GROMACS .gro file of C-alpha atoms in nm:
model
  233
    1MET     CA    1   8.544   8.443  13.245
    2ILE     CA    2   8.213   8.414  13.438
    3THR     CA    3   8.173   8.064  13.576
    4GLY     CA    4   7.815   8.112  13.694
    5GLN     CA    5   7.606   8.416  13.627
    6THR     CA    6   7.341   8.163  13.540
    7LYS     CA    7   7.116   8.231  13.246
    8ASN     CA    8   6.770   8.332  13.362
    9LEU     CA    9   6.508   8.072  13.282
   10LEU     CA   10   6.238   8.324  13.197
   11THR     CA   11   6.170   8.332  12.831
   12ASP     CA   12   6.167   8.644  12.609
   13GLU     CA   13   5.792   8.610  12.568
   14LEU     CA   14   5.729   8.608  12.945
   15ILE     CA   15   5.965   8.901  13.011
   16GLU     CA   16   5.788   9.101  12.741
   17LEU     CA   17   5.443   9.013  12.891
   18LEU     CA   18   5.561   9.112  13.242
   19HIS     CA   19   5.714   9.433  13.121
   20LYS     CA   20   5.382   9.533  12.959
   21ALA     CA   21   5.170   9.436  13.256
   22GLY     CA   22   5.363   9.625  13.522
   23ARG     CA   23   5.398   9.971  13.656
   24MET     CA   24   5.764  10.069  13.706
   25ILE     CA   25   5.879  10.163  14.062
   26GLU     CA   26   6.212  10.229  14.227
   27VAL     CA   27   6.301  10.064  14.557
   28ARG     CA   28   6.579  10.198  14.770
   29LYS     CA   29   6.841   9.981  14.932
   30GLY     CA   30   6.736   9.850  15.270
   31THR     CA   31   6.365   9.882  15.210
   32PHE     CA   32   6.113   9.602  15.152
   33LEU     CA   33   5.912   9.517  14.840
   34PHE     CA   34   5.685   9.321  15.066
   35GLN     CA   35   5.693   9.127  15.400
   36GLU     CA   36   5.544   8.795  15.494
   37GLY     CA   37   5.178   8.816  15.603
   38MET     CA   38   5.101   9.130  15.396
   39PRO     CA   39   4.802   9.108  15.160
   40ALA     CA   40   4.925   9.048  14.801
   41SER     CA   41   4.792   9.225  14.497
   42GLU     CA   42   5.113   9.234  14.289
   43MET     CA   43   5.422   9.039  14.206
   44TYR     CA   44   5.741   9.186  14.078
   45LEU     CA   45   5.981   9.156  13.788
   46ILE     CA   46   6.326   9.288  13.881
   47LEU     CA   47   6.467   9.523  13.614
   48SER     CA   48   6.787   9.619  13.798
   49GLY     CA   49   6.946   9.580  14.144
   50LYS     CA   50   6.931   9.283  14.388
   51VAL     CA   51   6.652   9.160  14.611
   52GLN     CA   52   6.695   8.921  14.902
   53ILE     CA   53   6.416   8.669  14.964
   54SER     CA   54   6.395   8.540  15.320
   55LYS     CA   55   6.170   8.385  15.583
   56MET     CA   56   6.159   8.395  15.962
   57ASN     CA   57   6.150   8.064  16.152
   58ALA     CA   58   5.957   8.001  16.474
   59GLU     CA   59   6.262   8.109  16.674
   60GLY     CA   60   6.281   8.442  16.499
   61GLN     CA   61   6.589   8.344  16.297
   62GLU     CA   62   6.602   8.473  15.938
   63LEU     CA   63   6.666   8.214  15.662
   64TYR     CA   64   6.786   8.352  15.329
   65LEU     CA   65   6.623   8.164  15.043
   66ARG     CA   66   6.716   8.349  14.721
   67LEU     CA   67   6.931   8.638  14.598
   68CYS     CA   68   6.755   8.774  14.294
   69SER     CA   69   6.869   9.005  14.023
   70ALA     CA   70   6.757   9.141  13.685
   71ASN     CA   71   6.476   8.953  13.501
   72GLU     CA   72   6.377   8.743  13.797
   73ILE     CA   73   6.031   8.732  13.951
   74VAL     CA   74   5.957   8.766  14.320
   75GLY     CA   75   5.617   8.725  14.486
   76GLU     CA   76   5.508   8.461  14.231
   77LEU     CA   77   5.366   8.218  14.484
   78THR     CA   78   5.063   8.447  14.537
   79LEU     CA   79   4.915   8.370  14.192
   80PHE     CA   80   4.590   8.189  14.167
   81THR     CA   81   4.529   8.175  14.542
   82GLU     CA   82   4.226   8.292  14.744
   83ASP     CA   83   4.298   8.594  14.968
   84PRO     CA   84   4.661   8.602  14.870
   85LYS     CA   85   4.927   8.697  15.124
   86TYR     CA   86   5.299   8.712  15.083
   87ILE     CA   87   5.480   8.416  15.254
   88PHE     CA   88   5.831   8.550  15.231
   89ASN     CA   89   6.010   8.883  15.285
   90ALA     CA   90   6.164   9.066  14.984
   91LYS     CA   91   6.425   9.323  15.075
   92ALA     CA   92   6.625   9.533  14.834
   93ILE     CA   93   7.000   9.494  14.914
   94ALA     CA   94   7.087   9.745  14.637
   95ASP     CA   95   6.888  10.019  14.481
   96CYS     CA   96   6.640   9.852  14.249
   97LYS     CA   97   6.400   9.921  13.964
   98VAL     CA   98   6.111   9.673  13.941
   99ALA     CA   99   5.793   9.620  13.745
  100ALA     CA  100   5.500   9.574  13.980
  101ILE     CA  101   5.261   9.338  13.806
  102ASN     CA  102   4.893   9.319  13.905
  103LEU     CA  103   4.807   8.963  13.995
  104ALA     CA  104   4.450   8.974  13.852
  105SER     CA  105   4.568   9.119  13.522
  106LEU     CA  106   4.842   8.860  13.487
  107GLU     CA  107   4.602   8.577  13.568
  108THR     CA  108   4.373   8.700  13.302
  109SER     CA  109   4.656   8.722  13.046
  110LEU     CA  110   4.765   8.363  13.128
  111PHE     CA  111   4.404   8.234  13.096
  112GLU     CA  112   4.374   8.394  12.755
  113ASN     CA  113   4.714   8.279  12.619
  114SER     CA  114   4.784   7.904  12.633
  115LYS     CA  115   5.136   7.935  12.508
  116LEU     CA  116   5.228   8.186  12.777
  117SER     CA  117   5.053   7.975  13.043
  118TYR     CA  118   5.260   7.678  12.939
  119LEU     CA  119   5.585   7.880  12.949
  120PHE     CA  120   5.493   8.025  13.287
  121LEU     CA  121   5.406   7.683  13.431
  122LYS     CA  122   5.732   7.542  13.301
  123TRP     CA  123   5.925   7.833  13.465
  124MET     CA  124   5.739   7.772  13.795
  125ASN     CA  125   5.818   7.405  13.787
  126ASP     CA  126   6.191   7.474  13.728
  127HIS     CA  127   6.175   7.730  14.016
  128PHE     CA  128   6.018   7.481  14.255
  129ARG     CA  129   6.283   7.218  14.165
  130ARG     CA  130   6.567   7.470  14.241
  131THR     CA  131   6.403   7.551  14.571
  132MET     CA  132   6.364   7.187  14.667
  133THR     CA  133   6.729   7.116  14.593
  134LYS     CA  134   6.823   7.386  14.834
  135PHE     CA  135   6.608   7.248  15.113
  136ARG     CA  136   6.750   6.899  15.040
  137ASP     CA  137   7.101   7.030  15.106
  138LEU     CA  138   6.993   7.198  15.430
  139VAL     CA  139   6.817   6.884  15.558
  140LEU     CA  140   7.047   6.603  15.440
  141PHE     CA  141   7.394   6.744  15.479
  142GLY     CA  142   7.392   6.932  15.813
  143LYS     CA  143   7.540   7.268  15.889
  144LYS     CA  144   7.877   7.195  15.713
  145GLY     CA  145   7.702   7.064  15.405
  146ALA     CA  146   7.474   7.363  15.400
  147LEU     CA  147   7.762   7.600  15.398
  148TYR     CA  148   7.951   7.407  15.133
  149SER     CA  149   7.630   7.393  14.923
  150THR     CA  150   7.585   7.770  14.965
  151LEU     CA  151   7.939   7.841  14.853
  152ILE     CA  152   7.905   7.617  14.549
  153ARG     CA  153   7.577   7.789  14.457
  154LEU     CA  154   7.725   8.134  14.502
  155SER     CA  155   8.011   8.036  14.278
  156ASN     CA  156   7.766   7.923  14.007
  157SER     CA  157   7.557   8.243  14.027
  158TYR     CA  158   7.822   8.506  14.108
  159GLY     CA  159   8.161   8.342  14.051
  160ILE     CA  160   8.436   8.489  13.833
  161GLU     CA  161   8.712   8.255  13.745
  162LYS     CA  162   9.063   8.389  13.788
  163GLU     CA  163   9.414   8.237  13.811
  164ASP     CA  164   9.392   8.199  14.185
  165GLY     CA  165   9.041   8.060  14.202
  166ILE     CA  166   8.672   8.157  14.173
  167HIS     CA  167   8.602   8.509  14.302
  168ILE     CA  168   8.245   8.551  14.428
  169SER     CA  169   8.156   8.902  14.318
  170VAL     CA  170   7.899   8.988  14.588
  171PRO     CA  171   8.025   9.091  14.936
  172LEU     CA  172   7.906   8.857  15.213
  173THR     CA  173   7.932   8.876  15.592
  174ASN     CA  174   7.947   8.570  15.812
  175GLN     CA  175   7.599   8.653  15.924
  176ASP     CA  176   7.480   8.652  15.560
  177LEU     CA  177   7.624   8.302  15.512
  178ALA     CA  178   7.474   8.189  15.842
  179ASN     CA  179   7.128   8.311  15.725
  180PHE     CA  180   7.167   8.117  15.402
  181CYS     CA  181   7.255   7.800  15.601
  182GLY     CA  182   6.995   7.842  15.867
  183THR     CA  183   7.255   7.836  16.151
  184ALA     CA  184   7.449   8.067  16.390
  185ARG     CA  185   7.710   8.312  16.283
  186GLU     CA  186   7.955   8.163  16.524
  187ILE     CA  187   7.917   7.819  16.372
  188VAL     CA  188   7.980   7.957  16.026
  189SER     CA  189   8.282   8.154  16.143
  190ARG     CA  190   8.445   7.833  16.277
  191MET     CA  191   8.369   7.648  15.956
  192LEU     CA  192   8.511   7.928  15.744
  193ALA     CA  193   8.820   7.941  15.953
  194ASP     CA  194   8.867   7.568  15.897
  195LEU     CA  195   8.832   7.611  15.518
  196LYS     CA  196   9.080   7.895  15.524
  197GLU     CA  197   9.324   7.683  15.721
  198LYS     CA  198   9.294   7.409  15.461
  199LYS     CA  199   9.344   7.675  15.184
  200VAL     CA  200   9.011   7.587  15.026
  201ILE     CA  201   8.900   7.950  15.041
  202SER     CA  202   9.027   8.298  15.136
  203ILE     CA  203   8.834   8.617  15.201
  204HIS     CA  204   8.935   8.965  15.093
  205GLN     CA  205   8.721   9.273  15.170
  206LYS     CA  206   8.416   9.048  15.252
  207LYS     CA  207   8.450   8.874  14.916
  208ILE     CA  208   8.523   8.504  14.909
  209ILE     CA  209   8.769   8.344  14.681
  210ILE     CA  210   8.726   7.967  14.637
  211HIS     CA  211   9.062   7.803  14.562
  212ASN     CA  212   8.945   7.439  14.568
  213ILE     CA  213   8.583   7.402  14.451
  214ASP     CA  214   8.645   7.024  14.401
  215PHE     CA  215   8.695   6.983  14.780
  216LEU     CA  216   8.353   7.141  14.845
  217ARG     CA  217   8.186   6.919  14.585
  218SER     CA  218   8.344   6.600  14.707
  219GLU     CA  219   8.252   6.670  15.070
  220ASN     CA  220   7.890   6.713  14.964
  221ASP     CA  221   7.883   6.411  14.730
  222CYS     CA  222   7.793   6.660  14.459
  223GLU     CA  223   7.562   6.507  14.194
  224ASN     CA  224   7.679   6.748  13.926
  225CYS     CA  225   7.329   6.900  13.887
  226PRO     CA  226   7.294   7.151  13.591
  227ILE     CA  227   7.397   7.494  13.690
  228SER     CA  228   7.037   7.610  13.627
  229MET     CA  229   6.937   7.387  13.928
  230CYS     CA  230   7.242   7.466  14.145
  231ASN     CA  231   7.248   7.836  14.205
  232ILE     CA  232   7.161   8.091  14.471
  233ASP     CA  233   6.892   8.263  14.269
   0.00000   0.00000   0.00000
């Protein structure tokens, strides 16, 4: 049983529009769709594979913001802006197929179709709300809270419930988790060791098994947000 694998909030109408508007391209694992500061003329609908969205802070540390998969949009914050530039990095962490959508053409389509404009604005609003809840966790709950929040979100997006706990289906290194939390790998390693000692989690072949999700939720004063708001996507 999949506990997370959250249903994408894009509607069928929007997905159909974006498919029609885009040219299809393949992106190899380890390469970038775009990097922050580059001029933007397209945004992207992921058809298959996974794309990591990140940003560098002033100290040169990379912060992971989203892990995106099929039927998700990346590069959307360049719409309706003057002289648009990408403000994040988008790197393929698996071989991907994407639809590259011309921003000017999409803007014209949205101007001409009020229903699609409404659906797109609704999707953007939901997207901003999800992003803000992630920043809230990073700011309010400190490093430990940020790690616990990341594990909860990963379980909602990529968790598979089995007898011994929730298996997160994507492999993650300690550095990956540190980048999601905006902290150092050594700090995350110590916190993970503490969780393993308490038998809250275990790790097998870089994949995390959460044995006690209630512990993580209680430590973070979890507000039981809808899964659509509490995910890593």
